[in-house]
DNA sequence: ACGGTAATTGACCGATCGGTCAGCTCCTGC
DNA sequence: GCAGGAGCTGACCGATCGGTCAATTACCGT
C-alpha cells in the first residue's frame, strides 16, 4: 500500500560500486585502482563488480560519464548563448557550480586525461575540455590573452579539485558557498574582457 | 692525450634510463609505467634498469629529485629575500623559468602528488609545494586572496605542463620565450598585490 | 510448490607486475 | 696473461592484475 516508503532507502549495488570506483579513480588513479580494491571498498567481491560492469573501462565510463554529459551541456548552452559580458558571467557561475558538484569526476578526467588517452570516455572528456578552451577564448586573442584563459580554467579546476592535497587543512573547512563566491570573483576578474581592459 | 675529446659525447646509461623513466612517468603516470616499458624505450633490458636503480621508486627519485631540489632552493631564496613587490616580481620570473626548465618533472609530481602519497620523494615535493603556497600567500589573506594565489600557481603550472593535452596544436609551436613573457605578465597581474588593489 | 531470473561469489586463467640471481662479456690494472 | 670489477642480460620467482565461468543463493510470478 505505501507507494514507496520501504523501497527508496535501499541503495543499488551498482550505485555503491560506481561511487566506490569514482573515489578510487580520483584518489589513487585509474591505473593504480584494482577491481579488488574497489570491491573491498564497497563491500562486494571482485566478481560482483564485473557482474554489474562489463569491464574496468565500463566502470570508468559509468563513474565519470554523467559528469562529462553535464560539461558538454554547459558548453553547448554557452556556445548557443553568445559571448556578451553578461553571458560570460552566467557561464562562469555555472562552471564553478559544475566544478563544485562534480569534484571527483572532474579531478579524474582532468588529472588523468593525458595518461588515459585512448579510452573513449576520456577522449570525450578531452574533447569537451578542448571545446571549452576554444569557445571561451577568441580565436584572434593574443598569447597573453590565451594564457589568461588557460590559467583561469586550469587554476580554478585544479584549485578546487586537488586543493585537498596542498591547501592548509584549515582551509578545508571553508563552506562551499564561500569558496564558490571567491572563485567566481577571481574568475570574473580574469575572464571578463569586455570591461575595457586591453590585451595586457 | 686528448683531455676529454672522445669521452664526453658518450652518454651514460643511467642518464638515458633516468630520462626515459621521466618521460614515461610524466606521460602515462608512475603506476602505469612498467620497468619493461622504460627499459624498451631506452633500449636496455629490464634487468639493466634494476642494475642502475635499486627499485622503481629509486628511479622516480632520480628522475624528479633534482627538480624538487631546485624548487626548494627557489623557495628558500624567496623566503629569505622578503616580500616586497620587487622581490615578488623576481620570484615570479624565476618560478616561470623553473616551470619551463622542469616541465616533465613538475608535471609528474604535481599531477601525481596526491595518488603517490607515501613515497618519500613525493612527500618532499608536496611539502615544497605547500611551502610555496604558504610563503607567497599572507596568513591573514582573505579567502578570495588565497584563491587568487591558488589559481595563479596551479593555473600556471597546469597550463605549461599539461597544456600539450588541451591547447591547440598551433599554440604548441609558440616559442618558449613568448610563453615565458605572457605567463609572467598574467602571474604578475594576479599575484602582485602591492599595487594598491584591495581584497577584491 | 515450482521454474526462472537477478545477484553474488570463489575458483581459476593467462598475462604482467616489481624484483632476484647467476652468468655472460668487456675493459682495465698489475 | 690474467684476476677482477663494471655493465648488462635472460631465466626465474611470487604476487597481483583484469577477466571468465560454473555454482549457489534469494526472490519472483504463476
Short mmCIF file of N, CA and C in Angstrom, two decimals, chain A residues 26-29 31-32 107 109-117 125-126 129-130 133-134 143-148 150-156 158-162 164-169 171 174-175 178-180 182-183 185-190 197 200, chain B residues 26-29 31-32 107 109-117 125-126 129-130 133-134 143-148 150-152 154-156 158-162 164-169 171 174-175 178-180 182-183 185-190 197 199-200:
data_model
loop_
_atom_site.label_atom_id
_atom_site.label_comp_id
_atom_site.label_asym_id
_atom_site.label_seq_id
_atom_site.Cartn_x
_atom_site.Cartn_y
_atom_site.Cartn_z
N UNK A 26 39.69 8.77 -8.48
CA UNK A 26 40.10 10.14 -8.23
C UNK A 26 41.29 10.22 -7.27
N UNK A 27 41.34 9.33 -6.30
CA UNK A 27 42.38 9.47 -5.27
C UNK A 27 43.67 8.75 -5.62
N UNK A 28 43.60 7.56 -6.18
CA UNK A 28 44.84 6.84 -6.48
C UNK A 28 45.08 6.67 -7.97
N UNK A 29 44.10 7.09 -8.78
CA UNK A 29 44.27 6.99 -10.21
C UNK A 29 43.67 5.72 -10.80
N UNK A 31 44.80 3.70 -13.24
CA UNK A 31 45.74 2.60 -13.44
C UNK A 31 46.06 1.90 -12.12
N UNK A 32 46.14 2.68 -11.06
CA UNK A 32 46.53 2.10 -9.78
C UNK A 32 45.34 1.56 -9.00
N UNK A 107 38.18 15.83 -11.20
CA UNK A 107 39.55 15.51 -10.82
C UNK A 107 40.07 14.34 -11.65
N UNK A 109 39.06 13.07 -14.73
CA UNK A 109 39.33 13.19 -16.17
C UNK A 109 40.21 14.40 -16.50
N UNK A 110 40.36 15.34 -15.58
CA UNK A 110 41.32 16.42 -15.83
C UNK A 110 42.74 15.94 -15.55
N UNK A 111 42.88 15.30 -14.40
CA UNK A 111 44.22 14.92 -13.97
C UNK A 111 44.78 13.75 -14.77
N UNK A 112 43.90 12.92 -15.30
CA UNK A 112 44.36 11.72 -15.99
C UNK A 112 43.97 11.72 -17.46
N UNK A 113 43.50 12.88 -17.93
CA UNK A 113 43.07 12.96 -19.31
C UNK A 113 44.19 12.70 -20.30
N UNK A 114 45.40 12.95 -19.87
CA UNK A 114 46.52 12.71 -20.76
C UNK A 114 46.99 11.26 -20.72
N UNK A 115 47.15 10.74 -19.50
CA UNK A 115 47.70 9.39 -19.37
C UNK A 115 46.72 8.32 -19.84
N UNK A 116 45.43 8.64 -19.84
CA UNK A 116 44.44 7.62 -20.21
C UNK A 116 43.95 7.78 -21.64
N UNK A 117 44.72 8.51 -22.42
CA UNK A 117 44.33 8.69 -23.81
C UNK A 117 44.08 7.34 -24.47
N UNK A 125 35.94 13.40 -22.81
CA UNK A 125 36.23 14.44 -21.82
C UNK A 125 37.25 15.43 -22.38
N UNK A 126 38.28 14.93 -23.01
CA UNK A 126 39.30 15.82 -23.56
C UNK A 126 38.71 16.72 -24.63
N UNK A 129 36.81 19.49 -22.93
CA UNK A 129 37.70 20.49 -22.33
C UNK A 129 38.31 21.37 -23.42
N UNK A 130 38.70 20.72 -24.49
CA UNK A 130 39.25 21.46 -25.62
C UNK A 130 38.22 22.45 -26.16
N UNK A 133 37.94 25.46 -23.87
CA UNK A 133 39.01 26.44 -24.06
C UNK A 133 38.80 27.23 -25.35
N UNK A 134 38.42 26.51 -26.42
CA UNK A 134 38.24 27.19 -27.71
C UNK A 134 37.10 28.19 -27.66
N UNK A 143 48.65 35.87 -27.27
CA UNK A 143 49.16 34.77 -26.46
C UNK A 143 48.90 35.04 -24.98
N UNK A 144 49.11 36.29 -24.56
CA UNK A 144 48.86 36.62 -23.16
C UNK A 144 47.39 36.41 -22.81
N UNK A 145 46.54 36.75 -23.75
CA UNK A 145 45.09 36.57 -23.54
C UNK A 145 44.76 35.08 -23.39
N UNK A 146 45.28 34.29 -24.31
CA UNK A 146 45.05 32.85 -24.23
C UNK A 146 45.59 32.27 -22.94
N UNK A 147 46.75 32.80 -22.55
CA UNK A 147 47.37 32.30 -21.32
C UNK A 147 46.49 32.64 -20.12
N UNK A 148 45.86 33.82 -20.19
CA UNK A 148 44.99 34.21 -19.09
C UNK A 148 43.83 33.23 -18.95
N UNK A 150 43.76 30.13 -20.04
CA UNK A 150 44.28 28.83 -19.61
C UNK A 150 44.54 28.80 -18.12
N UNK A 151 45.16 29.84 -17.62
CA UNK A 151 45.45 29.90 -16.18
C UNK A 151 44.16 29.91 -15.38
N UNK A 152 43.17 30.66 -15.86
CA UNK A 152 41.91 30.75 -15.12
C UNK A 152 41.21 29.39 -15.06
N UNK A 153 41.04 28.75 -16.19
CA UNK A 153 40.31 27.49 -16.21
C UNK A 153 41.07 26.40 -15.48
N UNK A 154 42.34 26.27 -15.82
CA UNK A 154 43.13 25.22 -15.18
C UNK A 154 43.30 25.51 -13.70
N UNK A 155 43.55 26.76 -13.36
CA UNK A 155 43.76 27.11 -11.97
C UNK A 155 42.51 26.88 -11.13
N UNK A 156 41.38 27.30 -11.65
CA UNK A 156 40.14 27.10 -10.92
C UNK A 156 39.87 25.61 -10.72
N UNK A 158 41.98 23.05 -10.89
CA UNK A 158 42.94 22.35 -10.05
C UNK A 158 42.82 22.78 -8.60
N UNK A 159 42.59 24.08 -8.38
CA UNK A 159 42.48 24.56 -7.01
C UNK A 159 41.34 23.87 -6.27
N UNK A 160 40.21 23.77 -6.94
CA UNK A 160 39.05 23.16 -6.30
C UNK A 160 39.23 21.69 -6.08
N UNK A 161 39.83 21.08 -7.06
CA UNK A 161 39.74 19.65 -7.21
C UNK A 161 40.90 18.93 -6.54
N UNK A 162 42.04 19.53 -6.59
CA UNK A 162 43.20 18.92 -5.96
C UNK A 162 43.64 19.74 -4.77
N UNK A 164 42.72 19.71 -1.91
CA UNK A 164 42.84 18.90 -0.70
C UNK A 164 44.28 18.48 -0.45
N UNK A 165 45.05 18.40 -1.51
CA UNK A 165 46.42 17.94 -1.35
C UNK A 165 47.32 19.02 -0.77
N UNK A 166 47.11 20.27 -1.20
CA UNK A 166 48.12 21.26 -0.91
C UNK A 166 47.67 22.39 0.01
N UNK A 167 46.40 22.64 0.04
CA UNK A 167 45.95 23.75 0.88
C UNK A 167 46.01 23.36 2.35
N UNK A 168 46.06 24.40 3.20
CA UNK A 168 46.04 24.14 4.64
C UNK A 168 44.77 23.37 5.01
N UNK A 169 44.93 22.55 6.01
CA UNK A 169 43.76 21.82 6.47
C UNK A 169 42.69 22.79 6.95
N UNK A 171 41.81 25.47 5.64
CA UNK A 171 41.01 25.97 4.54
C UNK A 171 40.00 24.94 4.07
N UNK A 174 36.31 25.66 4.92
CA UNK A 174 35.52 26.75 4.34
C UNK A 174 34.28 26.18 3.69
N UNK A 175 33.20 26.85 3.90
CA UNK A 175 31.95 26.41 3.30
C UNK A 175 32.04 26.51 1.79
N UNK A 178 31.22 29.91 0.36
CA UNK A 178 32.28 30.92 0.38
C UNK A 178 33.28 30.67 -0.73
N UNK A 179 33.67 29.41 -0.88
CA UNK A 179 34.61 29.07 -1.95
C UNK A 179 34.02 29.45 -3.30
N UNK A 180 32.74 29.17 -3.46
CA UNK A 180 32.06 29.49 -4.71
C UNK A 180 32.16 30.97 -5.02
N UNK A 182 34.25 33.25 -3.82
CA UNK A 182 35.62 33.70 -4.03
C UNK A 182 36.11 33.29 -5.41
N UNK A 183 35.80 32.07 -5.78
CA UNK A 183 36.27 31.58 -7.07
C UNK A 183 35.61 32.34 -8.22
N UNK A 185 34.60 35.35 -8.17
CA UNK A 185 35.16 36.69 -8.29
C UNK A 185 36.53 36.66 -8.96
N UNK A 186 37.35 35.69 -8.62
CA UNK A 186 38.67 35.61 -9.25
C UNK A 186 38.55 35.29 -10.74
N UNK A 187 37.67 34.37 -11.07
CA UNK A 187 37.49 34.00 -12.48
C UNK A 187 36.96 35.17 -13.28
N UNK A 188 36.00 35.90 -12.70
CA UNK A 188 35.45 37.06 -13.40
C UNK A 188 36.55 38.07 -13.70
N UNK A 189 37.38 38.28 -12.69
CA UNK A 189 38.48 39.22 -12.84
C UNK A 189 39.38 38.82 -14.01
N UNK A 190 39.59 37.53 -14.17
CA UNK A 190 40.50 37.04 -15.21
C UNK A 190 39.84 36.96 -16.58
N UNK A 197 39.49 46.31 -20.50
CA UNK A 197 40.91 46.09 -20.30
C UNK A 197 41.55 45.71 -21.63
N UNK A 200 46.83 43.68 -22.39
CA UNK A 200 47.61 43.45 -21.18
C UNK A 200 47.26 44.41 -20.08
N UNK B 26 55.83 11.00 -16.66
CA UNK B 26 55.06 12.21 -16.93
C UNK B 26 53.90 11.96 -17.88
N UNK B 27 54.10 11.05 -18.84
CA UNK B 27 53.07 10.91 -19.86
C UNK B 27 52.01 9.86 -19.52
N UNK B 28 52.42 8.74 -18.94
CA UNK B 28 51.42 7.72 -18.64
C UNK B 28 51.24 7.51 -17.14
N UNK B 29 52.05 8.17 -16.32
CA UNK B 29 51.90 8.04 -14.88
C UNK B 29 52.84 6.99 -14.30
N UNK B 31 52.31 4.77 -11.83
CA UNK B 31 51.71 3.45 -11.63
C UNK B 31 51.60 2.68 -12.94
N UNK B 32 51.30 3.39 -14.01
CA UNK B 32 51.09 2.72 -15.29
C UNK B 32 52.39 2.52 -16.06
N UNK B 107 55.34 18.23 -13.99
CA UNK B 107 54.11 17.54 -14.38
C UNK B 107 53.93 16.29 -13.53
N UNK B 109 55.24 15.36 -10.45
CA UNK B 109 54.94 15.43 -9.02
C UNK B 109 53.78 16.35 -8.69
N UNK B 110 53.37 17.22 -9.62
CA UNK B 110 52.16 17.99 -9.38
C UNK B 110 50.93 17.14 -9.66
N UNK B 111 50.95 16.46 -10.80
CA UNK B 111 49.77 15.71 -11.22
C UNK B 111 49.56 14.45 -10.40
N UNK B 112 50.64 13.90 -9.87
CA UNK B 112 50.53 12.63 -9.16
C UNK B 112 50.90 12.75 -7.69
N UNK B 113 51.02 14.00 -7.23
CA UNK B 113 51.41 14.22 -5.84
C UNK B 113 50.40 13.67 -4.85
N UNK B 114 49.18 13.56 -5.29
CA UNK B 114 48.16 13.03 -4.39
C UNK B 114 48.12 11.50 -4.43
N UNK B 115 48.11 10.95 -5.63
CA UNK B 115 47.95 9.50 -5.73
C UNK B 115 49.20 8.76 -5.27
N UNK B 116 50.35 9.41 -5.28
CA UNK B 116 51.59 8.71 -4.91
C UNK B 116 52.01 9.03 -3.48
N UNK B 117 51.08 9.52 -2.70
CA UNK B 117 51.39 9.81 -1.31
C UNK B 117 51.99 8.59 -0.63
N UNK B 125 58.18 16.64 -2.38
CA UNK B 125 57.60 17.54 -3.38
C UNK B 125 56.36 18.23 -2.83
N UNK B 126 55.50 17.46 -2.19
CA UNK B 126 54.27 18.04 -1.65
C UNK B 126 54.58 19.08 -0.59
N UNK B 129 55.67 22.26 -2.34
CA UNK B 129 54.54 22.97 -2.95
C UNK B 129 53.71 23.66 -1.87
N UNK B 130 53.50 22.95 -0.78
CA UNK B 130 52.77 23.53 0.34
C UNK B 130 53.49 24.76 0.87
N UNK B 133 52.93 27.71 -1.45
CA UNK B 133 51.63 28.36 -1.27
C UNK B 133 51.62 29.20 0.01
N UNK B 134 52.18 28.64 1.09
CA UNK B 134 52.16 29.35 2.36
C UNK B 134 52.99 30.63 2.31
N UNK B 143 39.80 34.79 1.82
CA UNK B 143 39.62 33.58 1.02
C UNK B 143 39.80 33.90 -0.46
N UNK B 144 39.26 35.03 -0.89
CA UNK B 144 39.41 35.40 -2.29
C UNK B 144 40.88 35.60 -2.64
N UNK B 145 41.60 36.17 -1.69
CA UNK B 145 43.03 36.40 -1.90
C UNK B 145 43.76 35.06 -2.04
N UNK B 146 43.47 34.16 -1.13
CA UNK B 146 44.10 32.84 -1.19
C UNK B 146 43.72 32.13 -2.49
N UNK B 147 42.47 32.29 -2.86
CA UNK B 147 42.02 31.64 -4.09
C UNK B 147 42.76 32.20 -5.29
N UNK B 148 43.04 33.51 -5.25
CA UNK B 148 43.78 34.11 -6.35
C UNK B 148 45.16 33.48 -6.48
N UNK B 150 46.06 30.54 -5.36
CA UNK B 150 45.93 29.14 -5.77
C UNK B 150 45.70 29.01 -7.26
N UNK B 151 44.82 29.84 -7.76
CA UNK B 151 44.52 29.80 -9.19
C UNK B 151 45.77 30.16 -10.00
N UNK B 152 46.50 31.14 -9.54
CA UNK B 152 47.69 31.58 -10.28
C UNK B 152 48.74 30.46 -10.34
N UNK B 154 48.51 27.16 -9.53
CA UNK B 154 48.04 25.93 -10.15
C UNK B 154 47.80 26.14 -11.64
N UNK B 155 47.21 27.26 -11.98
CA UNK B 155 46.92 27.53 -13.38
C UNK B 155 48.18 27.64 -14.21
N UNK B 156 49.16 28.35 -13.70
CA UNK B 156 50.42 28.49 -14.43
C UNK B 156 51.07 27.13 -14.62
N UNK B 158 49.75 24.10 -14.41
CA UNK B 158 49.00 23.16 -15.24
C UNK B 158 49.00 23.58 -16.70
N UNK B 159 48.88 24.87 -16.93
CA UNK B 159 48.85 25.35 -18.31
C UNK B 159 50.14 25.00 -19.04
N UNK B 160 51.26 25.22 -18.37
CA UNK B 160 52.54 24.94 -19.00
C UNK B 160 52.77 23.46 -19.20
N UNK B 161 52.34 22.73 -18.21
CA UNK B 161 52.83 21.38 -18.06
C UNK B 161 51.91 20.37 -18.74
N UNK B 162 50.63 20.64 -18.69
CA UNK B 162 49.68 19.72 -19.31
C UNK B 162 49.05 20.39 -20.51
N UNK B 164 49.93 20.62 -23.37
CA UNK B 164 50.03 19.80 -24.57
C UNK B 164 48.76 19.00 -24.81
N UNK B 165 48.06 18.70 -23.74
CA UNK B 165 46.86 17.88 -23.88
C UNK B 165 45.69 18.67 -24.46
N UNK B 166 45.54 19.91 -24.02
CA UNK B 166 44.30 20.59 -24.31
C UNK B 166 44.42 21.79 -25.25
N UNK B 167 45.57 22.42 -25.29
CA UNK B 167 45.70 23.59 -26.13
C UNK B 167 45.76 23.20 -27.60
N UNK B 168 45.44 24.15 -28.44
CA UNK B 168 45.54 23.89 -29.87
C UNK B 168 46.96 23.48 -30.24
N UNK B 169 47.04 22.64 -31.23
CA UNK B 169 48.36 22.24 -31.69
C UNK B 169 49.14 23.46 -32.19
N UNK B 171 49.26 26.29 -30.92
CA UNK B 171 49.89 27.00 -29.82
C UNK B 171 51.14 26.29 -29.33
N UNK B 174 54.49 27.99 -30.23
CA UNK B 174 54.94 29.26 -29.69
C UNK B 174 56.30 29.07 -29.02
N UNK B 175 57.15 30.01 -29.26
CA UNK B 175 58.48 29.91 -28.65
C UNK B 175 58.36 30.02 -27.15
N UNK B 178 58.23 33.52 -25.76
CA UNK B 178 56.94 34.21 -25.79
C UNK B 178 56.04 33.71 -24.67
N UNK B 179 56.01 32.38 -24.51
CA UNK B 179 55.20 31.82 -23.44
C UNK B 179 55.65 32.35 -22.10
N UNK B 180 56.96 32.44 -21.93
CA UNK B 180 57.51 32.94 -20.68
C UNK B 180 57.01 34.36 -20.40
N UNK B 182 54.40 35.95 -21.63
CA UNK B 182 52.95 36.01 -21.42
C UNK B 182 52.59 35.50 -20.03
N UNK B 183 53.22 34.41 -19.64
CA UNK B 183 52.90 33.82 -18.35
C UNK B 183 53.32 34.74 -17.21
N UNK B 185 53.46 37.93 -17.29
CA UNK B 185 52.55 39.08 -17.19
C UNK B 185 51.24 38.68 -16.51
N UNK B 186 50.74 37.49 -16.84
CA UNK B 186 49.49 37.06 -16.21
C UNK B 186 49.69 36.81 -14.73
N UNK B 187 50.78 36.19 -14.39
CA UNK B 187 51.05 35.90 -12.98
C UNK B 187 51.24 37.18 -12.19
N UNK B 188 51.95 38.14 -12.78
CA UNK B 188 52.18 39.40 -12.09
C UNK B 188 50.84 40.08 -11.80
N UNK B 189 49.99 40.05 -12.80
CA UNK B 189 48.67 40.65 -12.65
C UNK B 189 47.91 40.03 -11.49
N UNK B 190 48.08 38.73 -11.33
CA UNK B 190 47.32 38.02 -10.29
C UNK B 190 47.97 38.14 -8.91
N UNK B 197 45.65 47.26 -5.12
CA UNK B 197 44.34 46.65 -5.32
C UNK B 197 43.82 46.11 -3.99
N UNK B 199 41.15 43.85 -1.46
CA UNK B 199 40.88 42.42 -1.41
C UNK B 199 40.22 41.92 -2.68
N UNK B 200 39.32 42.73 -3.17
CA UNK B 200 38.64 42.29 -4.39
C UNK B 200 38.77 43.27 -5.53
#
